[in-house]
């Protein structure tokens, strides 16, 4: 199989993800190193950054693990005859296709966790700037509350919208809704 049914090949996909992952980790490491060098201690926003970096490592690892399955799925959708001519065992194919929702849920939960931990880190940092201005502090509190609710929804969305997905469960996710498959 070609592994490039889409507009980008599997190797290019992995390289681009790796480059952006490297930039993110280098920036996080540099920030923590600068904080330690200048202040000799870490604060809450730094710990949030470290935890978000751990979530980023996990989500990137999961994405790398799932990349062959993602490209296999694209091949099945866009060129099914090539898949079956390639001699892939159908049981292995069905197993891989059933893994997609699980990988997707875990990847999205980790990615949203990474994003919202960074947001909370900025909110912690900005709190120091708005503490003494009551009007702006009210906006900060509203922003914090909205961010908590939106973050909780974004992280749990895949589990809430379609709790049992896949061929065995008889449900698949299509866009923002879950549909029954009989």
PDB file of N, CA and C in Angstrom, residues 108-109 112-113 116 120 145-162 173 176:
ATOM      1  N   UNK A 108      -7.586  13.059  21.891  1.00  0.00           N
ATOM      2  CA  UNK A 108      -8.295  14.332  22.061  1.00  0.00           C
ATOM      3  C   UNK A 108      -8.330  14.762  23.525  1.00  0.00           C
ATOM      4  N   UNK A 109      -8.555  13.836  24.440  1.00  0.00           N
ATOM      5  CA  UNK A 109      -8.572  14.191  25.861  1.00  0.00           C
ATOM      6  C   UNK A 109      -7.208  14.724  26.302  1.00  0.00           C
ATOM      7  N   UNK A 112      -6.640  18.263  24.555  1.00  0.00           N
ATOM      8  CA  UNK A 112      -7.404  19.324  25.197  1.00  0.00           C
ATOM      9  C   UNK A 112      -6.872  19.617  26.596  1.00  0.00           C
ATOM     10  N   UNK A 113      -6.441  18.586  27.304  1.00  0.00           N
ATOM     11  CA  UNK A 113      -5.841  18.808  28.619  1.00  0.00           C
ATOM     12  C   UNK A 113      -4.592  19.664  28.496  1.00  0.00           C
ATOM     13  N   UNK A 116      -5.702  23.324  27.753  1.00  0.00           N
ATOM     14  CA  UNK A 116      -6.319  24.040  28.868  1.00  0.00           C
ATOM     15  C   UNK A 116      -5.366  24.216  30.052  1.00  0.00           C
ATOM     16  N   UNK A 120      -4.727  27.771  31.772  1.00  0.00           N
ATOM     17  CA  UNK A 120      -4.737  28.015  33.214  1.00  0.00           C
ATOM     18  C   UNK A 120      -3.411  28.597  33.693  1.00  0.00           C
ATOM     19  N   UNK A 145     -13.879  31.007  35.312  1.00  0.00           N
ATOM     20  CA  UNK A 145     -15.047  30.120  35.419  1.00  0.00           C
ATOM     21  C   UNK A 145     -15.445  29.573  34.051  1.00  0.00           C
ATOM     22  N   UNK A 146     -15.479  30.436  33.045  1.00  0.00           N
ATOM     23  CA  UNK A 146     -15.830  29.987  31.688  1.00  0.00           C
ATOM     24  C   UNK A 146     -14.800  28.989  31.178  1.00  0.00           C
ATOM     25  N   UNK A 147     -13.529  29.253  31.430  1.00  0.00           N
ATOM     26  CA  UNK A 147     -12.464  28.350  30.978  1.00  0.00           C
ATOM     27  C   UNK A 147     -12.580  26.990  31.660  1.00  0.00           C
ATOM     28  N   UNK A 148     -12.939  26.967  32.924  1.00  0.00           N
ATOM     29  CA  UNK A 148     -13.116  25.688  33.627  1.00  0.00           C
ATOM     30  C   UNK A 148     -14.231  24.876  32.981  1.00  0.00           C
ATOM     31  N   UNK A 149     -15.376  25.502  32.732  1.00  0.00           N
ATOM     32  CA  UNK A 149     -16.502  24.766  32.141  1.00  0.00           C
ATOM     33  C   UNK A 149     -16.218  24.322  30.710  1.00  0.00           C
ATOM     34  N   UNK A 150     -15.658  25.216  29.921  1.00  0.00           N
ATOM     35  CA  UNK A 150     -15.342  24.861  28.534  1.00  0.00           C
ATOM     36  C   UNK A 150     -14.274  23.773  28.483  1.00  0.00           C
ATOM     37  N   UNK A 151     -13.275  23.877  29.334  1.00  0.00           N
ATOM     38  CA  UNK A 151     -12.224  22.860  29.386  1.00  0.00           C
ATOM     39  C   UNK A 151     -12.759  21.502  29.785  1.00  0.00           C
ATOM     40  N   UNK A 152     -13.614  21.474  30.813  1.00  0.00           N
ATOM     41  CA  UNK A 152     -14.202  20.199  31.240  1.00  0.00           C
ATOM     42  C   UNK A 152     -15.030  19.585  30.116  1.00  0.00           C
ATOM     43  N   UNK A 153     -15.793  20.418  29.408  1.00  0.00           N
ATOM     44  CA  UNK A 153     -16.589  19.890  28.299  1.00  0.00           C
ATOM     45  C   UNK A 153     -15.700  19.390  27.168  1.00  0.00           C
ATOM     46  N   UNK A 154     -14.681  20.157  26.807  1.00  0.00           N
ATOM     47  CA  UNK A 154     -13.812  19.771  25.694  1.00  0.00           C
ATOM     48  C   UNK A 154     -13.077  18.471  25.994  1.00  0.00           C
ATOM     49  N   UNK A 155     -12.603  18.314  27.219  1.00  0.00           N
ATOM     50  CA  UNK A 155     -11.864  17.116  27.584  1.00  0.00           C
ATOM     51  C   UNK A 155     -12.781  15.892  27.608  1.00  0.00           C
ATOM     52  N   UNK A 156     -14.009  16.070  28.067  1.00  0.00           N
ATOM     53  CA  UNK A 156     -14.938  14.934  28.212  1.00  0.00           C
ATOM     54  C   UNK A 156     -15.880  14.750  27.024  1.00  0.00           C
ATOM     55  N   UNK A 157     -15.827  15.605  26.035  1.00  0.00           N
ATOM     56  CA  UNK A 157     -16.784  15.588  24.930  1.00  0.00           C
ATOM     57  C   UNK A 157     -16.888  14.233  24.242  1.00  0.00           C
ATOM     58  N   UNK A 158     -15.773  13.632  23.914  1.00  0.00           N
ATOM     59  CA  UNK A 158     -15.815  12.351  23.211  1.00  0.00           C
ATOM     60  C   UNK A 158     -16.482  11.263  24.017  1.00  0.00           C
ATOM     61  N   UNK A 159     -16.305  11.290  25.315  1.00  0.00           N
ATOM     62  CA  UNK A 159     -16.903  10.281  26.182  1.00  0.00           C
ATOM     63  C   UNK A 159     -18.381  10.551  26.423  1.00  0.00           C
ATOM     64  N   UNK A 160     -18.766  11.823  26.459  1.00  0.00           N
ATOM     65  CA  UNK A 160     -20.152  12.194  26.714  1.00  0.00           C
ATOM     66  C   UNK A 160     -21.002  11.941  25.473  1.00  0.00           C
ATOM     67  N   UNK A 161     -20.530  12.384  24.323  1.00  0.00           N
ATOM     68  CA  UNK A 161     -21.330  12.332  23.104  1.00  0.00           C
ATOM     69  C   UNK A 161     -21.597  10.912  22.632  1.00  0.00           C
ATOM     70  N   UNK A 162     -20.619  10.057  22.752  1.00  0.00           N
ATOM     71  CA  UNK A 162     -20.762   8.708  22.217  1.00  0.00           C
ATOM     72  C   UNK A 162     -19.984   7.744  23.119  1.00  0.00           C
ATOM     73  N   UNK A 173     -19.457   7.492  15.542  1.00  0.00           N
ATOM     74  CA  UNK A 173     -19.557   8.944  15.666  1.00  0.00           C
ATOM     75  C   UNK A 173     -19.500   9.545  14.268  1.00  0.00           C
ATOM     76  N   UNK A 176     -20.685  15.607  15.137  1.00  0.00           N
ATOM     77  CA  UNK A 176     -20.920  15.847  16.546  1.00  0.00           C
ATOM     78  C   UNK A 176     -21.951  14.914  17.158  1.00  0.00           C
TER      79      UNK A 176
END
